[in-house]
Short mmCIF file of C-alpha atoms and ligand atoms in Angstrom, two decimals:
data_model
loop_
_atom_site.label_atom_id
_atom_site.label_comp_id
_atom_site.label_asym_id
_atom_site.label_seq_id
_atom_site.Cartn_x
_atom_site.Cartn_y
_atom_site.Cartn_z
CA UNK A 1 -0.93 7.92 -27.00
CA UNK A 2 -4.57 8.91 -26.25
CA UNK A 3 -6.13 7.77 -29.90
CA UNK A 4 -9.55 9.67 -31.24
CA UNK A 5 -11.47 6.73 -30.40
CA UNK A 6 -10.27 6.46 -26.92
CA UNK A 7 -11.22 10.53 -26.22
CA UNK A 8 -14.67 9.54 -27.76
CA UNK A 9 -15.47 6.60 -25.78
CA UNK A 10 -14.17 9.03 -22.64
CA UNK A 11 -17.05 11.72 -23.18
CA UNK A 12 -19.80 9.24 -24.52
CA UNK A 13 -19.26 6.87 -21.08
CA UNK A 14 -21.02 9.87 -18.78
CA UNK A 15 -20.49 9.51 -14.95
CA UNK A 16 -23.43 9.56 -12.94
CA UNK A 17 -24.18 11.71 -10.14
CA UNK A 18 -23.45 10.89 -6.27
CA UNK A 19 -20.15 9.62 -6.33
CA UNK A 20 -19.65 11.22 -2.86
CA UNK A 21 -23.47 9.91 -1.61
CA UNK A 22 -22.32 6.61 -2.72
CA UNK A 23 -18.68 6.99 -0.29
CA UNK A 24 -20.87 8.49 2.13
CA UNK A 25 -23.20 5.79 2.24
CA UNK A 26 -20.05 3.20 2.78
CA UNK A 27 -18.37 5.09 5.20
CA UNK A 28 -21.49 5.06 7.40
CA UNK A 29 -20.77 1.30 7.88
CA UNK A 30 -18.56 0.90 10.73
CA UNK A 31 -16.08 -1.79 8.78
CA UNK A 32 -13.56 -1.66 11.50
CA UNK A 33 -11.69 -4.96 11.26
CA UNK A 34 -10.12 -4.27 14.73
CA UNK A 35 -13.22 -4.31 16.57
CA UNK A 36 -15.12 -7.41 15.00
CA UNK A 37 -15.12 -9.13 17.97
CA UNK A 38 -17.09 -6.68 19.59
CA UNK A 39 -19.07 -5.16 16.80
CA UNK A 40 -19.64 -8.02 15.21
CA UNK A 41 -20.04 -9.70 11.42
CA UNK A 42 -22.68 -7.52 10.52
CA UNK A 43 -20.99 -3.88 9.33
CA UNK A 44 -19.49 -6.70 6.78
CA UNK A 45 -22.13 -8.37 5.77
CA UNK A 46 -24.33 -5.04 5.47
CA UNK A 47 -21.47 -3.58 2.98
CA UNK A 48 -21.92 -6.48 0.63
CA UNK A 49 -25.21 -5.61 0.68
CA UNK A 50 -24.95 -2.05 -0.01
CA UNK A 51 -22.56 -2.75 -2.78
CA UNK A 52 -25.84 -4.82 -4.61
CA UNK A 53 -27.93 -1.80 -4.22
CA UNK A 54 -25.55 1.05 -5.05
CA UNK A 55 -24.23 -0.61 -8.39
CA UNK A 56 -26.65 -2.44 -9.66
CA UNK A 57 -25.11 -3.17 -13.19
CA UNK A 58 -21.81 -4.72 -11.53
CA UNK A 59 -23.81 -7.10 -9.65
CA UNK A 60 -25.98 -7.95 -12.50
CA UNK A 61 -23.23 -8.40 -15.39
CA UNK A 62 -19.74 -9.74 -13.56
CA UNK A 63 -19.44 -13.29 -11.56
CA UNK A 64 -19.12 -13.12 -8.01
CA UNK A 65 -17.04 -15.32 -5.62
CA UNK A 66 -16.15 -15.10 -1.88
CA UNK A 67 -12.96 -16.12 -0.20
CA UNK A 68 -12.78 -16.26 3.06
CA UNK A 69 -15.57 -14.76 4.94
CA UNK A 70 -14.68 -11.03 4.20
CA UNK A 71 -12.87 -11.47 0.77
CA UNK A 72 -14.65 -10.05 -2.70
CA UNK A 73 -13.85 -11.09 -6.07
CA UNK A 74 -16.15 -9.58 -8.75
CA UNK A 75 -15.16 -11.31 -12.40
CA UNK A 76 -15.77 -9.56 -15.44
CA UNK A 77 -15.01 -11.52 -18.41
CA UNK A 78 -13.32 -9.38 -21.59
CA UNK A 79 -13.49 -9.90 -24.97
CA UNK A 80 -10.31 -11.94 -25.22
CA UNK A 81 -8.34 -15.10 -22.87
CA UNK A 82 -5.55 -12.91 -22.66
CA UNK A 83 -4.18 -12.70 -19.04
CA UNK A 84 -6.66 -10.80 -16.27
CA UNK A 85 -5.77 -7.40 -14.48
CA UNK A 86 -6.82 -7.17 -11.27
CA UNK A 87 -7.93 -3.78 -8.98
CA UNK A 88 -7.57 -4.00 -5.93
CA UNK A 89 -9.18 -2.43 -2.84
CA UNK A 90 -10.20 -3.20 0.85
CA UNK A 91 -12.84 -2.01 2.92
CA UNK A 92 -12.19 -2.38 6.63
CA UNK A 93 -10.79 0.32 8.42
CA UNK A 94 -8.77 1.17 11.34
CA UNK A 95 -10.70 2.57 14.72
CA UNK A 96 -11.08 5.58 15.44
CA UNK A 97 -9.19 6.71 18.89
CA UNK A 98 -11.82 7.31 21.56
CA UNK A 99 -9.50 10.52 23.02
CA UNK A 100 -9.12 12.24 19.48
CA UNK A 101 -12.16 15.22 18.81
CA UNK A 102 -13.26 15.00 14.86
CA UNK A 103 -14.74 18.01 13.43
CA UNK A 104 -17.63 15.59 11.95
CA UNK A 105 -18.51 12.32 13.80
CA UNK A 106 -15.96 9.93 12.04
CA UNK A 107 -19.03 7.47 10.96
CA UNK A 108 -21.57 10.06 9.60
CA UNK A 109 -20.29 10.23 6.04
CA UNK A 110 -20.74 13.92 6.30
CA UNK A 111 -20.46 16.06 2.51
CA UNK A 112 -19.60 19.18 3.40
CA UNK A 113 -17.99 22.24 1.23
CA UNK A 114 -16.84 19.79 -2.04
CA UNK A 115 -15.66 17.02 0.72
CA UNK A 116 -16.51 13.71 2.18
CA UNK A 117 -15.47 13.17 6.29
CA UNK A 118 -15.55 10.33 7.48
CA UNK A 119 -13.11 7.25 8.47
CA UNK A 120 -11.79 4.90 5.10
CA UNK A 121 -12.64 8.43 3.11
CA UNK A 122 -8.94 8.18 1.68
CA UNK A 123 -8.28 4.46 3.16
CA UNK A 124 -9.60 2.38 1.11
CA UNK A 125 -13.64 3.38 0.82
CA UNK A 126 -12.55 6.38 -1.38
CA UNK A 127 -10.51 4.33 -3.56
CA UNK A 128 -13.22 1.94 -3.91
CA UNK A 129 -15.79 3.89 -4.79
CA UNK A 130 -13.69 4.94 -7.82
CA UNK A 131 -13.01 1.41 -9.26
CA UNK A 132 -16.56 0.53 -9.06
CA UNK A 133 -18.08 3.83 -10.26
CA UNK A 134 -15.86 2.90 -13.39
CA UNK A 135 -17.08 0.00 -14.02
CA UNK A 136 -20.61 0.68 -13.62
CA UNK A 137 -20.47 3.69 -16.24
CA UNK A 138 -18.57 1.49 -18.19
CA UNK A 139 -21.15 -1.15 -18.31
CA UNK A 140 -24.14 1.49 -18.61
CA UNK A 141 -22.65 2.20 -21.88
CA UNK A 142 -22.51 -1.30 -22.75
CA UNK A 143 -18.77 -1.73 -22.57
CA UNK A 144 -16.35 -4.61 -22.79
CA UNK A 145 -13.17 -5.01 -21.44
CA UNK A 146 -9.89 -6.47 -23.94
CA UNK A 147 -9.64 -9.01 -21.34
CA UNK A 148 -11.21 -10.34 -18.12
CA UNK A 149 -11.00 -7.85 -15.11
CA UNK A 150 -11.09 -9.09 -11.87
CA UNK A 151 -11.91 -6.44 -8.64
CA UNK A 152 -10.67 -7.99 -5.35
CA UNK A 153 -12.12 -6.28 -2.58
CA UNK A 154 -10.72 -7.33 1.51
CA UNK A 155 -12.16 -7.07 4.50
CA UNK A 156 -9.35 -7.34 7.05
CA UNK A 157 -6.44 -5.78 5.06
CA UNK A 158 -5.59 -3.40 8.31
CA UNK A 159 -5.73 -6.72 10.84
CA UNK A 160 -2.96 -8.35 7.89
CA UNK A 161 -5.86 -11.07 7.55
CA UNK A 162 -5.95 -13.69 5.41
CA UNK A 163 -8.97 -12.11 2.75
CA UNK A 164 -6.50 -11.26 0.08
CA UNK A 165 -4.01 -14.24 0.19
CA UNK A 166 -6.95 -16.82 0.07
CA UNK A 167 -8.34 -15.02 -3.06
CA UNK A 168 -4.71 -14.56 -4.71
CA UNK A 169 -4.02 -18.41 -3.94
CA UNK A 170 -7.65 -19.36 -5.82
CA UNK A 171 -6.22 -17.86 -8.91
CA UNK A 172 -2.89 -18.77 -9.05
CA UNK A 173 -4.31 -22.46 -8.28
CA UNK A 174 -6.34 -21.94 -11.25
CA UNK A 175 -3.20 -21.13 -13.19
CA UNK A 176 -3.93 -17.21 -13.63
CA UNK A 177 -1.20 -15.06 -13.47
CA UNK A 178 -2.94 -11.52 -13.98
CA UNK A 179 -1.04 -9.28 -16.47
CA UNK A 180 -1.64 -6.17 -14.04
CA UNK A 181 -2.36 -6.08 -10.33
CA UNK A 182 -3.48 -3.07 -9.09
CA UNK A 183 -4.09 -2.08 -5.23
CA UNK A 184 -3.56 0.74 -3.01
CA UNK A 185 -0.28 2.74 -2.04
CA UNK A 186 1.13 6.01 -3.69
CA UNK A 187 -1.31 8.51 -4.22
CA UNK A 188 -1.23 12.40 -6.39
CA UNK A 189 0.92 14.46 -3.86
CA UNK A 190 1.60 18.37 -4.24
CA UNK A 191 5.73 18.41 -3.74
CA UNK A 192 6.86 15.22 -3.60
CA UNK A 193 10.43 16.54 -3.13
CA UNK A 194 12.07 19.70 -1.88
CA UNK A 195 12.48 21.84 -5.55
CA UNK A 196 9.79 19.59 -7.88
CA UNK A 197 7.43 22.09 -8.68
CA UNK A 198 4.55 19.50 -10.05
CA UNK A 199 3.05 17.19 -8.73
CA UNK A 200 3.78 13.30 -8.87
CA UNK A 201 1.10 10.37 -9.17
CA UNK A 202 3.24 7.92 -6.76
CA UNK A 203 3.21 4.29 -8.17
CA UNK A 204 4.57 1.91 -5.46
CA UNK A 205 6.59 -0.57 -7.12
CA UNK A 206 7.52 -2.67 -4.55
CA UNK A 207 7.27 -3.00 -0.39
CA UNK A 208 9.69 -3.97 2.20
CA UNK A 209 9.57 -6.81 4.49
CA UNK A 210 8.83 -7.02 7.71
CA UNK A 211 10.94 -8.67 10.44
CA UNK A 212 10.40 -8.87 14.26
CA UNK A 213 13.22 -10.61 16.22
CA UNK A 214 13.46 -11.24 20.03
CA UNK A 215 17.44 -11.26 21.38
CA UNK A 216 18.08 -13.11 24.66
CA UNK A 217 20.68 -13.78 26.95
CA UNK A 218 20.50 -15.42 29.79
CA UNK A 219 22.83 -14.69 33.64
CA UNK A 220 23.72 -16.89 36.60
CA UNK A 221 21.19 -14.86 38.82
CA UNK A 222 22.99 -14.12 42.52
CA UNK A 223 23.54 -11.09 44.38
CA UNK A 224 24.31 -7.87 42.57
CA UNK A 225 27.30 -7.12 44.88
CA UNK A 226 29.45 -9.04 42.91
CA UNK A 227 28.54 -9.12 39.48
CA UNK A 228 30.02 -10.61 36.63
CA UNK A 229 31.82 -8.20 33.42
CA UNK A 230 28.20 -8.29 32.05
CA UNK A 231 24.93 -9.37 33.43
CA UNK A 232 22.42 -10.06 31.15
CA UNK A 233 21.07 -6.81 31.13
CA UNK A 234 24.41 -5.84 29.77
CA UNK A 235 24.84 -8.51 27.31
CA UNK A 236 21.83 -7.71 26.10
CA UNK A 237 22.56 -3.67 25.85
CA UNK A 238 25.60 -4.37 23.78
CA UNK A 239 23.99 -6.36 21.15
CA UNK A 240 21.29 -3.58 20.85
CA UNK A 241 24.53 -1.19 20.38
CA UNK A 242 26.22 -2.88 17.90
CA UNK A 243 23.50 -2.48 15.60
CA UNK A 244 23.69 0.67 13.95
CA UNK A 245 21.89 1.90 10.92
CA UNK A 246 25.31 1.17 9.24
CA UNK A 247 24.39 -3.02 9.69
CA UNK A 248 22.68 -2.91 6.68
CA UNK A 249 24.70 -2.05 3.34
CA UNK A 250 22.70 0.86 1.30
CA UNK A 251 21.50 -0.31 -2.44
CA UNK A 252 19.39 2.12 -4.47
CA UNK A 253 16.36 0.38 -5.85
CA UNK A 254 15.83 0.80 -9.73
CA UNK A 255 12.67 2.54 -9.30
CA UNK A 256 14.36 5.40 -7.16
CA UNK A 257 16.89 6.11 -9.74
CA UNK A 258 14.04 6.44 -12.30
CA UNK A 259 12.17 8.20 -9.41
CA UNK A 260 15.35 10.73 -9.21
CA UNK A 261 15.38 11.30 -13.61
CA UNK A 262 11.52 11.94 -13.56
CA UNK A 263 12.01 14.79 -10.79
CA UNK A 264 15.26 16.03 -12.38
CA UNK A 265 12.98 16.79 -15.46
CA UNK A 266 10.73 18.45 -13.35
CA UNK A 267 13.25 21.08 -11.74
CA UNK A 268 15.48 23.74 -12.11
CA UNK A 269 18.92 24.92 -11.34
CA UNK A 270 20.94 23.22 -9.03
CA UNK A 271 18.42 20.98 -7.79
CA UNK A 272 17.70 19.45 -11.31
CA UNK A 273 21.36 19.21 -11.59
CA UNK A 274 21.86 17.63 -8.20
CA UNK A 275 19.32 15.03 -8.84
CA UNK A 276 20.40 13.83 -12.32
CA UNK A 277 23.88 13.67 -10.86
CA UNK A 278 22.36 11.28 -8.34
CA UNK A 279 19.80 9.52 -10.91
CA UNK A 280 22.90 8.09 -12.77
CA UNK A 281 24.65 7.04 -9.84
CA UNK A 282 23.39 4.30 -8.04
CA UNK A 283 26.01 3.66 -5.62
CA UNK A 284 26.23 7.38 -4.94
CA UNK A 285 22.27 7.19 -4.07
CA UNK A 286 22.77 5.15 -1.48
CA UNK A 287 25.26 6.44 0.45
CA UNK A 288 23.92 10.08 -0.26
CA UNK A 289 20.32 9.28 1.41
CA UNK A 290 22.05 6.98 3.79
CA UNK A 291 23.36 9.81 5.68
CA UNK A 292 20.42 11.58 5.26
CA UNK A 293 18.76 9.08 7.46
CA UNK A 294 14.80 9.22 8.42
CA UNK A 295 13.21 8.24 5.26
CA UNK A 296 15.35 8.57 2.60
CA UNK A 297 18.10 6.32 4.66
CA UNK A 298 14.82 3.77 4.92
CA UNK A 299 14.40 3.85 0.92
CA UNK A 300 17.53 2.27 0.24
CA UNK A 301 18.80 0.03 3.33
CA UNK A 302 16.94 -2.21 5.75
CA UNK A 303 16.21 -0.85 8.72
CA UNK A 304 16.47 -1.85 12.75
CA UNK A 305 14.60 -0.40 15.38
CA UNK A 306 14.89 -1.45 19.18
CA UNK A 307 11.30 -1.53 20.15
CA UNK A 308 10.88 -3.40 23.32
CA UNK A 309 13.82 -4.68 26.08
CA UNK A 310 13.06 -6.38 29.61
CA UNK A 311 15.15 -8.08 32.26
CA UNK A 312 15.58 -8.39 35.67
CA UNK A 313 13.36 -8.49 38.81
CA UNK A 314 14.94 -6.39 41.40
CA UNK A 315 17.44 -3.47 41.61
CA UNK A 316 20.12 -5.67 43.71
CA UNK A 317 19.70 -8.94 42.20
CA UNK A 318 21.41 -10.17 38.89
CA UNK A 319 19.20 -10.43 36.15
CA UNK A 320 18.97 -14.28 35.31
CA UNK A 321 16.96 -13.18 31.85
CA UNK A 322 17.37 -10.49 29.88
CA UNK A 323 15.19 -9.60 26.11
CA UNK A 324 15.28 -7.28 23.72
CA UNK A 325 13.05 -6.84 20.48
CA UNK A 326 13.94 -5.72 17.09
CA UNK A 327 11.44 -4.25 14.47
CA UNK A 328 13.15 -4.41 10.85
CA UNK A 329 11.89 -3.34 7.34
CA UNK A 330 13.75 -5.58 5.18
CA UNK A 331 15.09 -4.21 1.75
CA UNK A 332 13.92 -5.12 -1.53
CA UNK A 333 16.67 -7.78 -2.84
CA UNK A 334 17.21 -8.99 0.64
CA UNK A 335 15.15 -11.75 2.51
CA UNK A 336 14.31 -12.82 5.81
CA UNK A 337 17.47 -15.33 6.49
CA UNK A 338 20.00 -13.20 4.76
CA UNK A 339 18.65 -10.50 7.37
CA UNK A 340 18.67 -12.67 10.67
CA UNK A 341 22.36 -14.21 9.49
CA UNK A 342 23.39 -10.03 8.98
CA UNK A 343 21.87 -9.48 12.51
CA UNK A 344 23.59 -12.35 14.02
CA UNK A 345 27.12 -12.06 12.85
CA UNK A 346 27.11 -8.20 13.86
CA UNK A 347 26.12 -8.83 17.21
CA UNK A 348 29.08 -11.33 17.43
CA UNK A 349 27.96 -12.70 20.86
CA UNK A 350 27.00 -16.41 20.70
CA UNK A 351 25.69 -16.23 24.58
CA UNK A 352 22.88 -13.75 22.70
CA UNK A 353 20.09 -15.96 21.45
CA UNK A 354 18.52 -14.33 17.67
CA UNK A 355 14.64 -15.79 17.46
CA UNK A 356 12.73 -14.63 14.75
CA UNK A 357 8.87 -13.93 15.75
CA UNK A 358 7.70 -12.90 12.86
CA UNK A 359 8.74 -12.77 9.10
CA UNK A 360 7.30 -11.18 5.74
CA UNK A 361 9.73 -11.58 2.97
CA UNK A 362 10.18 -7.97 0.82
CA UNK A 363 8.21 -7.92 -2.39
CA UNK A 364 9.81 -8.30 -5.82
CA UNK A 365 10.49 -4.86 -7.62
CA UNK A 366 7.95 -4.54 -10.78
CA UNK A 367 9.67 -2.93 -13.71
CA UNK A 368 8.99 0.59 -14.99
CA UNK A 369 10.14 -0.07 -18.88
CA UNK A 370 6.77 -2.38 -19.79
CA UNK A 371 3.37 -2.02 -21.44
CA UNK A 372 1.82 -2.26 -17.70
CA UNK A 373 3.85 0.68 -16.49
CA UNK A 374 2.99 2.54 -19.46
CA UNK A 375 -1.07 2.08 -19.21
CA UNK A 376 -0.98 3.39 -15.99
CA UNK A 377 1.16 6.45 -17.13
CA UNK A 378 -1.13 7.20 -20.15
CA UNK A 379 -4.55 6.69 -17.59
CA UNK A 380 -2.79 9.72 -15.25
CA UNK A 381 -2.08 11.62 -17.93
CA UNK A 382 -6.19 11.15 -18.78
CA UNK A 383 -7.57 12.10 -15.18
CA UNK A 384 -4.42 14.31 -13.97
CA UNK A 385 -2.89 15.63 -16.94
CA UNK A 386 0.00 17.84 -14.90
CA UNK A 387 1.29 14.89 -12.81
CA UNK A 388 4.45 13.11 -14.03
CA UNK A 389 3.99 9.47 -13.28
CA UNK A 390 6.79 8.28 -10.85
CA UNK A 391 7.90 4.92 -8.87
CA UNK A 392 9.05 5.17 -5.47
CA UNK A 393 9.62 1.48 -2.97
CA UNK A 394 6.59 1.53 -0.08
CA UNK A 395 7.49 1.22 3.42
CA UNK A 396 4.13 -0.36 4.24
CA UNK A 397 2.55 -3.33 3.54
CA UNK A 398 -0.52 -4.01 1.59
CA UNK A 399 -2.76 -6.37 0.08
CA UNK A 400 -0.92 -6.96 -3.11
CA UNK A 401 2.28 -8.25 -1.65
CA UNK A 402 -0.03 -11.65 -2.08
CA UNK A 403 0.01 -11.06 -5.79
CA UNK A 404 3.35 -10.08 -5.63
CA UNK A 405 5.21 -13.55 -5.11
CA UNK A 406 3.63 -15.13 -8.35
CA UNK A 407 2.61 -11.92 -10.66
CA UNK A 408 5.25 -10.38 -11.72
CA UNK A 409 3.76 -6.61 -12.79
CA UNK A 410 2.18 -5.29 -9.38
CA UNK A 411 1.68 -1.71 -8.65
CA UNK A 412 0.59 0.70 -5.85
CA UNK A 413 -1.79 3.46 -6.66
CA UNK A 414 -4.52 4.79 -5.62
CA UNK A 415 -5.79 7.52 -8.28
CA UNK A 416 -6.59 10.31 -5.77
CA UNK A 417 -4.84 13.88 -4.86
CA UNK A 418 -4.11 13.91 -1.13
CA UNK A 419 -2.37 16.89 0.68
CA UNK A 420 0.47 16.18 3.02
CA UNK A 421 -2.09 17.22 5.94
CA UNK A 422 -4.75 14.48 4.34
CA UNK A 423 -2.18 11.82 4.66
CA UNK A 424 -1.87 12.68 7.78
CA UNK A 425 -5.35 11.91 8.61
CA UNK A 426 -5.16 8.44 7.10
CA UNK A 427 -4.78 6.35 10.55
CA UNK A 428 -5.52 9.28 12.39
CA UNK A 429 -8.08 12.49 12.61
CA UNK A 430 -10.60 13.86 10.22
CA UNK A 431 -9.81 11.87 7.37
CA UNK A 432 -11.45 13.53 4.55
CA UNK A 433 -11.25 13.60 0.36
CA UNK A 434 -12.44 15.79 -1.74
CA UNK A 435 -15.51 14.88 -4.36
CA UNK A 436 -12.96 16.75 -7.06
CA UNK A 437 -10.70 14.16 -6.74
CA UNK A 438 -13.06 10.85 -6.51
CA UNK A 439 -14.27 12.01 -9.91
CA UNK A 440 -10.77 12.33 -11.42
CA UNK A 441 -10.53 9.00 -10.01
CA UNK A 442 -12.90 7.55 -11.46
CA UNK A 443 -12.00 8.62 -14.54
CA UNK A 444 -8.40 7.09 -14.09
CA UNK A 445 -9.68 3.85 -14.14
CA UNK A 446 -12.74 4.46 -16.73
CA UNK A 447 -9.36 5.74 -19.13
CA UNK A 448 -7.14 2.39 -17.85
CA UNK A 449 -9.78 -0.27 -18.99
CA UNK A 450 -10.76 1.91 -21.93
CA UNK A 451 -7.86 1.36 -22.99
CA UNK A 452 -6.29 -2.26 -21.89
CA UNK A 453 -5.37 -4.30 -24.95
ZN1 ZN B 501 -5.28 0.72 3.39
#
């Protein structure tokens, strides 16, 4: 509950001005971890820079390490030893596609109509900004935080670089295990669901893995005029086949059944009916959104895509070689052997060779029911008091996943409203925020470290 003293220390800590000069000013660095061959170290190194001169009190008051050559950690120590939180943010981007025509040059930082333009505006400059805004207002009116507070800022998140595990690996070798990690993810979306007529401030609780596996089989080679039952192309074709999306048994994570009570209290009619009936039955979930497929299907079950598949050199020979290439998003309780064995067995062919290429185990799932879960809850209801505070499992990966295998309360949030359409432009064209929501933002956090214990 918001106390008296908390709602005072809320309108005495006043934001300054320029919150959107300040994201402007960022976004004009061309932080592109994708191009750093060719663009060089220096877009980096100038963003440390302009962090020293655009919040002054941060760099001043809070202990400063680097990891890696891109990595930030900013310490600032609290009031007691109890265990750190830790905010997370990154501040490469991805490039911007030569072809694609942006209403404002995506590198001008243009402020236009209540907006910021510009590449990283909603990944991750924009939620930067608002962590460090926080802070600095915070310390202007000579606050201290209940306990240390660590900000972890990466420079190669998008390139899956090494910033963020280097930095989570110092501090776990230093024996921290932060009470509260908290990085980038869910966002405030309009209709979260078909029939939820509020909108939702999406904590990700937990994020799949990530799998890529080569299958090959191998042929006699000779002349295609008399072939065997199956060439390798064929051997190949059938494994690919005999994975459906059924491979994988469906298992609702806890956080979508929570997901499924907080929207049922947010309807009406059938639809709040529908999804309490589904909120208290797991089992029922899963098969439900199962069948559903597209993303629903991919919030309870792994998944397996065919991506890639190659063989053969001519149309009359037999193909001696034959590959094909699996992408899978591994489900939460699941790992990356219990996956490959699952893959293995269903193809059922031991002339098809399974080699994995590439594994990231899923994350843990954070609980819902603690003090953590409620802080964050009680800081939306602060900076957007109509949103209902809901988990949901990310499909993505992000920086935190680091945190993830020794801390056992990590969450994925980033405190701003973005549209369907501005999601959209994350990755892709005009990516834009409004200066509305970095100030609500900012506020989120100012009202989570007001308020840490
Ligand atoms: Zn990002």
């Amino acid at each position: 509950m918001s106390s008296p003293r908390h709602r005072l220390a809320e309108a005495s800590v006043v934001a300054r001005e320029g919150i959107a000069e300040r994201l402007s000013r960022m976004i004009q660095l061309p932080t592109v971890s994708a191009e750093r061959e060719t663009r060089g170290i220096a877009p980096f190194d100038a963003f440390v820079d302009l962090l020293a001169e655009l919040y002054p009190l941060v760099h001043e008051h809070l202990e400063r390490e680097r990891h890696t050559d891109v990595g930030l950690l900013f310490r600032w120590r609290g009031s007691s030893a109890s265990d750190p939180i830790v905010l997370m943010a990154h501040y490469d981007v991805v490039p911007v596609d030569e072809s694609d025509a942006w209403t404002h040059p995506p590198f001008e930082g243009r402020i236009q109509d209540g907006w910021v333009f510009g590449r990283g505006a909603l990944d991750d400059k924009g939620p930067l900004v608002v962590i460090l805004d926080a802070v600095e207002n915070l310390l202007s009116a000579g606050f201290m935080p209940s306990r240390d507070v660590y900000l972890s800022f990466g420079g190669d998140e998008e390139v899956f670089g090494g910033a963020a595990r280097a930095t989570s690996s110092a501090l776990r070798d230093r024996g921290i295990v932060p009470w509260l990690v908290l990085d980038e993810g869910g966002a405030v979306v309009d209709a979260p669901l078909p029939f939820v007529k509020s909108p939702a401030a999406m904590v990700g609780v937990g994020e799949k893995g990530v799998l890529t596996v080569r299958l090959t089989a191998r042929g006699d080679g000779g002349h295609a005029s008399a072939p065997p039952t199956l060439t390798a192309v064929g051997r190949i074709s059938r494994a690919v086949g005999r994975l459906s999306p059924a491979t994988f048994r469906p298992r609702t994570p806890q956080a979508v059944s929570r997901m499924l009570r907080l929207f049922a209290d947010r309807s009406s009619g059938a639809p709040r009916a529908l999804y309490r009936v589904l909120a208290a039955a797991p089992p029922l979930t899963a098969r439900v959104f199962a069948v559903l497929g597209g993303e629903p299907a991919a919030l309870v079950r792994t998944t397996v895509a065919a991506t890639m598949q190659s063989g053969g050199t001519a149309a009359n020979v037999l193909p001696s070689q034959a590959s094909a290439t699996l992408n899978l998003r591994i489900a939460l309780g699941q790992t990356v052997a219990s996956t490959v064995r699952r893959v293995t067995r269903r193809i059922g062919d031991a002339r098809v060779h399974v080699e994995v290429i590439e594994g990231d185990e899923p994350s843990p799932e954070s609980p819902t029911d603690n003090a953590q879960f409620a802080l964050l809850t009680e800081a939306v209801s602060v900076s957007h008091p109509d949103a209902a505070t809901v988990p949901y499992v990310m499909m993505a990966a992000t920086d935190s996943r680091h945190f993830h295998r020794f801390a056992p309360a990590v969450y994925r949030f980033a405190p701003l409203e973005m549209s369907a359409a501005q999601r959209a432009s994350i990755h892709g064209v005009d990516e834009r925020v409004e200066i509305a929501a970095l100030e609500r933002g900012e506020l989120f956090h100012r009202a989570l470290l007001l308020r840490l214990q």
